[in-house]
Structures are given as C-alpha cells and as structure tokens.
Coordinates of C-alpha atoms in Angstrom, one line a residue:
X579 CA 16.8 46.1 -45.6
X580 CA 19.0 45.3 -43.3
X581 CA 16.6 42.7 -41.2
X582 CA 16.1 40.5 -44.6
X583 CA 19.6 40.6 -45.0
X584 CA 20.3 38.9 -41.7
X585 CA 17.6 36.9 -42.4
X586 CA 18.5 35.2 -45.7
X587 CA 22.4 34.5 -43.9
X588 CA 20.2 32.5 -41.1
X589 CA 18.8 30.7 -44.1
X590 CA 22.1 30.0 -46.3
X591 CA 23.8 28.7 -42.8
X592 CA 24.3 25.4 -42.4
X593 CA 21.6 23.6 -39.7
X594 CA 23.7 22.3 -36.8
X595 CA 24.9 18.9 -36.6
X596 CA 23.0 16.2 -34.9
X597 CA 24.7 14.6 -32.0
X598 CA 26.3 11.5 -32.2
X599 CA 24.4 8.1 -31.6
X600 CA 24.1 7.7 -27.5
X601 CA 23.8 4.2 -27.5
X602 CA 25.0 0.8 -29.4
X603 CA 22.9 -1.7 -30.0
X604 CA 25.0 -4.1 -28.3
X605 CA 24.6 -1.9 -24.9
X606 CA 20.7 -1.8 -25.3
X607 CA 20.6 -5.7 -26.3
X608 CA 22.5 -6.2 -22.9
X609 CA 20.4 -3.9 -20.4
X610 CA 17.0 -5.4 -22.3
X611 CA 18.5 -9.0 -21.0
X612 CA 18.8 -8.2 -17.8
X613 CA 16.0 -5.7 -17.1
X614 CA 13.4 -7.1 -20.3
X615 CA 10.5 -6.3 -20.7
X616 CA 7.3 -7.1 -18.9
X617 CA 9.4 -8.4 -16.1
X618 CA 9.2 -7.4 -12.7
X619 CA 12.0 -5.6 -10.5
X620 CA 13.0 -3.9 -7.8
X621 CA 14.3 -0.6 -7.5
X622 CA 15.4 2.1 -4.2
X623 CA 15.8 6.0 -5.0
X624 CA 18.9 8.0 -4.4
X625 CA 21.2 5.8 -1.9
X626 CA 18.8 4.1 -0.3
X627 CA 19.8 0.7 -0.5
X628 CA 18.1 -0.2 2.6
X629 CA 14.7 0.2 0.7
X630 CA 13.3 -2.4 -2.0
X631 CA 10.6 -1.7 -3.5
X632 CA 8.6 -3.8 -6.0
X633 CA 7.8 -2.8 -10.4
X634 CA 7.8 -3.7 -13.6
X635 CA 9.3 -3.0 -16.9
X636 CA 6.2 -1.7 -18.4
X637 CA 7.8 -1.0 -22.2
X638 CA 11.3 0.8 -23.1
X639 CA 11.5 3.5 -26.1
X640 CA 13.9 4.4 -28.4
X641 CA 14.8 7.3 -30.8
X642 CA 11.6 9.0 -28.3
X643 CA 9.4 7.7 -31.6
X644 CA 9.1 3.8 -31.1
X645 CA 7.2 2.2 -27.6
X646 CA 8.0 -1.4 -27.3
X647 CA 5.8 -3.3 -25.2
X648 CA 7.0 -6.9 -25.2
X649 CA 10.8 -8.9 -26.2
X650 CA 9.4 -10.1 -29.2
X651 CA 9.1 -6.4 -30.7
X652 CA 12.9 -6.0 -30.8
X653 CA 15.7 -8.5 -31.8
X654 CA 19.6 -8.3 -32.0
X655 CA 20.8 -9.3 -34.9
X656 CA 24.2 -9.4 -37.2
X657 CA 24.6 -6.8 -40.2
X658 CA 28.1 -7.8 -42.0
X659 CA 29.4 -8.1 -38.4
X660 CA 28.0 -5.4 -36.8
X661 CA 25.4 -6.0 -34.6
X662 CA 21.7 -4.1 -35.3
X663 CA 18.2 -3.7 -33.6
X664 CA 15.1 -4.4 -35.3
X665 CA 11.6 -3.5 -35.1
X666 CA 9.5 -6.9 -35.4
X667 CA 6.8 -5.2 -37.3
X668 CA 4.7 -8.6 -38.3
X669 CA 7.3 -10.8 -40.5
X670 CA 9.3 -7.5 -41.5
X671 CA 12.0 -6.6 -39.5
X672 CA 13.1 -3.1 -39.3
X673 CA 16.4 -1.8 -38.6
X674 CA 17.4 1.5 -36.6
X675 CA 20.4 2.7 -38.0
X676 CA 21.2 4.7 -34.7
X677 CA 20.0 4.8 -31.4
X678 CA 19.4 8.1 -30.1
X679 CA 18.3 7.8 -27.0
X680 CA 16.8 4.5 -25.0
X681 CA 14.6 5.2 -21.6
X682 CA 12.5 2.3 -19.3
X683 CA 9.3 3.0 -18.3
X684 CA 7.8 2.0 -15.4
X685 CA 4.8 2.6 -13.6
X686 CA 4.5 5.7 -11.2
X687 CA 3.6 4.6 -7.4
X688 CA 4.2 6.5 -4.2
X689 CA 5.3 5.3 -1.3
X690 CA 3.7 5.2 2.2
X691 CA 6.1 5.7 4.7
X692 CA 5.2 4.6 8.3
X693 CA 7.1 7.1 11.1
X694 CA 6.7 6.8 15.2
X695 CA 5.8 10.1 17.5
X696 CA 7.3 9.5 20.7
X697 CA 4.9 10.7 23.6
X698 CA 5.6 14.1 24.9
X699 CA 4.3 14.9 28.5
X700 CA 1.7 17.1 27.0
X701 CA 0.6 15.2 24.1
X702 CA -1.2 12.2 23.3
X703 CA -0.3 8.5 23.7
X704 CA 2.4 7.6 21.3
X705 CA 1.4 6.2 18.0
X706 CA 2.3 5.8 14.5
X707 CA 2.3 8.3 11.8
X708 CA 2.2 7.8 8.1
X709 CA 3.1 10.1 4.8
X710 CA 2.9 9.7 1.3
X711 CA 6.4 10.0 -0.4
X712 CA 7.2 10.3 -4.2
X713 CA 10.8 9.0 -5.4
X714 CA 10.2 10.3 -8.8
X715 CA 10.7 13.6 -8.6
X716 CA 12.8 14.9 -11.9
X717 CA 16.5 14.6 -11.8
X718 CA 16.1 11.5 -9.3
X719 CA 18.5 8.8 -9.3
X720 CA 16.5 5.4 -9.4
X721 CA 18.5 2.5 -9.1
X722 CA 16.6 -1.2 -10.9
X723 CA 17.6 -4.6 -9.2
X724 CA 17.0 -7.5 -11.0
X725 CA 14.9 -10.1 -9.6
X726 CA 17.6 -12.3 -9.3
X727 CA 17.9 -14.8 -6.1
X728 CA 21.6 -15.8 -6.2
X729 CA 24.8 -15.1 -7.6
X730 CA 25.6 -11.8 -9.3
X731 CA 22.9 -9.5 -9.4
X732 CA 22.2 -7.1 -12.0
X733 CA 21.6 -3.0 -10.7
X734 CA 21.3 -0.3 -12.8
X735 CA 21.3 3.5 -12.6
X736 CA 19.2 5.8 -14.0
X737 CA 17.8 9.5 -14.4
X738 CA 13.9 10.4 -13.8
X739 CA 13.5 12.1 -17.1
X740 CA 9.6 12.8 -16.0
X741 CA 6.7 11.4 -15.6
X742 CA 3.7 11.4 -18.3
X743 CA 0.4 9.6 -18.7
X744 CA 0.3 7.2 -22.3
X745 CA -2.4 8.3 -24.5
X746 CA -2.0 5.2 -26.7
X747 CA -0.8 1.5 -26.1
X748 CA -1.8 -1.4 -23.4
X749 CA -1.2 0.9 -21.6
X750 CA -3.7 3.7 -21.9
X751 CA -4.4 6.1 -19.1
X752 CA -1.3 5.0 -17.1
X753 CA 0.9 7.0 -15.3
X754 CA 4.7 6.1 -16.1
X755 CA 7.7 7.1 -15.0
X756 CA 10.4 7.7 -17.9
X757 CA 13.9 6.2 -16.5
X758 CA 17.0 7.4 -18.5
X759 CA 19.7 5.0 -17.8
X760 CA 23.4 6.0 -17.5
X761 CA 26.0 5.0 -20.1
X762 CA 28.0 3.1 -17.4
X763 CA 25.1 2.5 -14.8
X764 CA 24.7 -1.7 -15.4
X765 CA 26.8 -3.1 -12.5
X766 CA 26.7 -6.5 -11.2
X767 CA 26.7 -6.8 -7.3
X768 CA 27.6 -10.1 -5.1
X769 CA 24.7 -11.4 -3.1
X770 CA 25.5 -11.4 0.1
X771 CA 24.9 -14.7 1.9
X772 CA 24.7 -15.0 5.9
X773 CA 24.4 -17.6 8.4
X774 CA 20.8 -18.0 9.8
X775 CA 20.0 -17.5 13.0
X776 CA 16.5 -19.8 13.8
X777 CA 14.2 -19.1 17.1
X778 CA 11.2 -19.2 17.5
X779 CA 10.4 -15.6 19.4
X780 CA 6.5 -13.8 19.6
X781 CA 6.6 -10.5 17.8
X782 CA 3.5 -8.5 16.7
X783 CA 3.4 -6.8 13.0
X784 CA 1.3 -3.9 12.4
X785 CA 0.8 -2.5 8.4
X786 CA -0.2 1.0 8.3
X787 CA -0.9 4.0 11.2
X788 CA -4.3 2.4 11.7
X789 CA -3.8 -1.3 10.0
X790 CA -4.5 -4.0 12.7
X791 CA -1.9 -5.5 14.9
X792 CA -1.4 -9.2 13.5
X793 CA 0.7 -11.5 15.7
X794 CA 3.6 -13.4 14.6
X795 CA 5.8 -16.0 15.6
X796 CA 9.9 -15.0 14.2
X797 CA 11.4 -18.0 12.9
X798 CA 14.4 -17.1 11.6
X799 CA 17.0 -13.5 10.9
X800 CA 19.6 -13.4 7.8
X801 CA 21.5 -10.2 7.3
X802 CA 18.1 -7.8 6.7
X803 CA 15.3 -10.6 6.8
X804 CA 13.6 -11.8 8.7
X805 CA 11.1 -15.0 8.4
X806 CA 7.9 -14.7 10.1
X807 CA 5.2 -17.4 10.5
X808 CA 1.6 -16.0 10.8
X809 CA -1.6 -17.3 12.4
X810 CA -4.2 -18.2 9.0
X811 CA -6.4 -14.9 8.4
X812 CA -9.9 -14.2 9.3
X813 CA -12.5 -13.1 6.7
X814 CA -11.9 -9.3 8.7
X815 CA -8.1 -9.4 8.6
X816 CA -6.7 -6.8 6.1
X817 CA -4.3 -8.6 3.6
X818 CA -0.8 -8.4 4.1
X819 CA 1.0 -8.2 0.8
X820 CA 4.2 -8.2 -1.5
X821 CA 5.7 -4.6 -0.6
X822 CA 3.4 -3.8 2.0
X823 CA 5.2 -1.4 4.5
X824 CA 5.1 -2.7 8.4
X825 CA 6.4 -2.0 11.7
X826 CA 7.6 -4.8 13.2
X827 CA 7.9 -4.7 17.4
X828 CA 9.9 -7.8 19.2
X829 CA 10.5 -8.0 22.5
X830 CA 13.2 -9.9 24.1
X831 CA 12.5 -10.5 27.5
X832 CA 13.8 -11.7 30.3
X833 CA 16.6 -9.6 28.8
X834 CA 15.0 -6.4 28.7
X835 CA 15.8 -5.8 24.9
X836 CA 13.2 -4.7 22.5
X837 CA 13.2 -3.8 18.9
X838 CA 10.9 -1.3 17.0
X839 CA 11.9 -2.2 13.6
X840 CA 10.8 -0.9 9.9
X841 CA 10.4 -2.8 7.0
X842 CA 8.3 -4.7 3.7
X843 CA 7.3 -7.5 3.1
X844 CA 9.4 -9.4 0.3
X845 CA 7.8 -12.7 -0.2
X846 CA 4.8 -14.2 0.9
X847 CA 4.3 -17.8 0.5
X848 CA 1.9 -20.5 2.9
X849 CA 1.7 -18.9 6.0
X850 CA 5.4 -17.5 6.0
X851 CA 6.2 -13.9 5.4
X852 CA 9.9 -12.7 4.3
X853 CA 10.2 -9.0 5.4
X854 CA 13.2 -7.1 4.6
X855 CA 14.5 -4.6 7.4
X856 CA 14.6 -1.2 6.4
X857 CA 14.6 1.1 9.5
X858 CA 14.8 1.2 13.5
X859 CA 13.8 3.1 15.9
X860 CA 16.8 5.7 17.0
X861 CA 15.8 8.4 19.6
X862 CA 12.8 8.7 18.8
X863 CA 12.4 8.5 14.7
X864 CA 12.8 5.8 12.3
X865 CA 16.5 5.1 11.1
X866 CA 17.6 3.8 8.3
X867 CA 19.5 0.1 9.7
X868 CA 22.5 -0.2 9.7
X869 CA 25.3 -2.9 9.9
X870 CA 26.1 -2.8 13.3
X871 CA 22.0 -2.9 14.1
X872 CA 21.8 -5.8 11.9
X873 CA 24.9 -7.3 14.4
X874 CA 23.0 -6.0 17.5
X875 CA 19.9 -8.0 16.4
X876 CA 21.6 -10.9 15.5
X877 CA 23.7 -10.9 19.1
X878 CA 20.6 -10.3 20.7
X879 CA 18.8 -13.0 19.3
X880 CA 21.9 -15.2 19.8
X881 CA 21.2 -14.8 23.4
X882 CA 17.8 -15.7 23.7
X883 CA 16.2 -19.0 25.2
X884 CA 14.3 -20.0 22.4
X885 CA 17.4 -19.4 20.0
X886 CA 19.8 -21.2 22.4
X887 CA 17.0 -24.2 23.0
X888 CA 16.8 -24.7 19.1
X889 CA 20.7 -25.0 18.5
X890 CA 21.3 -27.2 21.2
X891 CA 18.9 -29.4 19.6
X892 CA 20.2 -29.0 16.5
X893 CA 23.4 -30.1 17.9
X894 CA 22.0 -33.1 19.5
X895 CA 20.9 -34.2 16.0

C-alpha cells in the first residue's frame, strides 16, 4: 500500500521544467556565416596554434532532431522584429521556435605525426618515426579557423561532444565528429603580416618515416611559411599534398647552421609549395616553434649568401 501510494505522488508531481533556449537565432545566423556549411576550414586541438589542419563543415544540427546539409536549408528571417530560423522544406518554410542546442559536424581524421630518434651508441642509425594521433577524443577543445586570407579572421571554440557514424543523409557511412561550440567561443583574430625574407637556399623535404626525400629550392620565409619551389614530379614520385605532414632539413653552410624543421603543406599551386612551420628539432625531439625560433631562422637566413646576393640586387633595381 504504501509503494502505490508513493507511486501515484510521482505521477501527480509536476514533470521538471525544460531548460531555457541555449542559443538565439541571431548567434547561430552569425557562426553559420562565418563557418557555413559545405565550406572548408581549418582547425588545431587544445592550444596548439602552431598546428593547422585542413576540414570541412560537413552539415550542423539543431534541437539534436534536424541535419542540415547545405545554406539553402536554413534562412534568417524577421518575425514582428524578432529575428527566426527556418527549415527550407521545398517552398514551405518552417520556423523553430527555440534553439536548443546547435553542434558542427565535421569529418573524423587522424593525424600522422612525424617524430626524430636521435642515434644512441648502441642503436641503429637515426631515422624518423611516425604515430597515428586522434584530436577528437571527448571533452576536446577544437578550435575552427576560417579560410580567410586577410584581415580579421574568424576562430571559434568548441567541445568534442563525440563522434558517431550517419546512418542516413549524403553522408551515409561517415564518421563525424559532433563539435559543440561555446556561447562566447567566435573571436576574430588579426592576421599577422611580416616582412619576407627571399633566398634562394637548397633544402630537401621528406613526407612520411619512409616517404621519399624530394629536393627543394627555399624561396622565401614569412613568420611560419615558408615557400618552396620543387623540381616537376616523376610518374614514381609519391604526391605531395594540401595537409601533408613533412620534415623539412636546411642547411646553411658555410655557416655551420642547420635546421630540422616540422611542418604541412598549406597550399600547393604550379610547382610552389607553402608549408606552414609547426615544430623543430630541440634536443633530440620535435618542438613545437616558437617565436624566438621563427627569429633565429629568419637571422639566420638574413645572413646567408644567397639572401644577401638577392637584396643587393633588389637594391640595385
């Protein structure tokens, strides 16, 4: 008796309230026009800023019910002054009277990470190692980058809610990654613009622990990039491409400096690669570059006699 009376008071009590609306439809409008999508980004886990790695917007979802797959699904639109989202659902347009929750999704990739053994007197010659790393794991903080060459640049924030595979959709039988962004994640950073330093310097590039050795001739160093002109590829060659990982080995003689440098390659166009510096070799291990490494290189490169040749002629002109 006493059982069914505690169980009709669970049934006359009131359900709990729902919580309150996470997200305006102004806020969504604004991270979907910076990070829309279909379009392709960057992103770098945790704090590493140093890393840029290259994805896409596959679809976003909202109230965990509706997948939206392209910009045209979803407009903004003005309801007695308020603004309002609406499912484009053929010529109906339907209106979500409150956004629950909002995530990105974006497709699930690891990472190879290319490391250096130094040689111990008992071991083997040294060589390169390389391990598979996952940035998604739960509770991760991914940070997007908008594809945007100049000005302000859009970044935002966000959770790893999980990972799941889509049953349904375009895209069937993908693995995504489900990106909760923060309430006050969208921040808009200054691109940082440096002088050039142009030379014309040999350097060999090597993609992979067991990728061939390709070399290069280094044209020019901004900030973290450097521009590298490569000789046109044989049928045997193994493609270098957009966000390929390489190790990167220049060698400044006569002045006895050399560089073991880390990176990927940014942009590929003609026979020019843009690689962005990531890492140098410190004692041993890859480190992640720093600001006064950047400086070093750029001093160093400053000094040499194909640097020095090019801006006296450059003066002459």
């Amino acid at each position: 008796m006493h059982r069914l009376a505690k169980l009709f008071r669970r049934s006359e009590e009131a359900p709990p309230p729902e919580p309150p609306p996470a997200w305006s439809p102004s806020a969504v409008a604004e991270l979907l026009r910076q990070f829309p999508v279909g379009s392709r980004v960057l992103y770098y886990p945790e704090l590493k800023r140093e890393l840029r790695l290259e994805s896409i917007v596959l679809a976003c979802s909202l109230n965990n019910r509706h997948v939206v797959y392209s910009p045209q699904e979803l407009t903004l639109r003005k309801n007695g002054g308020e603004p309002e989202l609406c499912l484009v659902q053929g010529a109906e347009r339907a209106p979500l009277a409150e956004i629950r929750s909002f995530h990105l999704l974006i497709p699930h990739q690891n990472r190879l990470e290319i490391d250096y053994r130094p040689q111990d007197r008992d071991e083997a010659p040294s060589r390169f190692t390389q391990s598979t790393i996952n940035d998604f794991e739960r509770h991760s903080v991914i940070t997007l980058v908008s594809y945007s060459p100049y000005g302000r640049v859009p970044h935002l924030q966000t959770l790893v809610k999980g990972t799941s595979v889509l049953t349904t959709g375009y895209y069937a039988n993908q693995k995504v990654v489900v990106l909760d962004p923060l309430p006050h994640g969208l921040s808009y950073l200054d691109k940082r613009r440096h002088q050039r330093v142009r030379t014309s310097i040999p350097v060999t590039l090597r993609s992979g622990a067991d990728g061939p050795t390709h070399t290069c001739t280094l044209d020019d160093f901004s900030e973290r990039f450097l521009r590298l002109r490569t000789a046109p590829p044989s049928a045997s060659d193994q493609p270098l491409t957009v966000g390929c990982r390489v190790a990167i080995r220049l060698d400044l003689s006569p002045h006895g400096r050399s560089f073991l440098l880390q990176g990927s390659i940014f942009r590929q166009a003609g026979g020019a690669l843009v690689v962005e510096l990531q890492g140098i070799l410190r004692d041993g291990r890859f480190d992640a570059l720093h600001l006064v490494d950047e400086l070093d290189l750029k001093a160093s490169l400053l000094q040499h006699p194909a640097t020095r040749q090019l801006q006296s002629a450059h003066t002459v002109d």
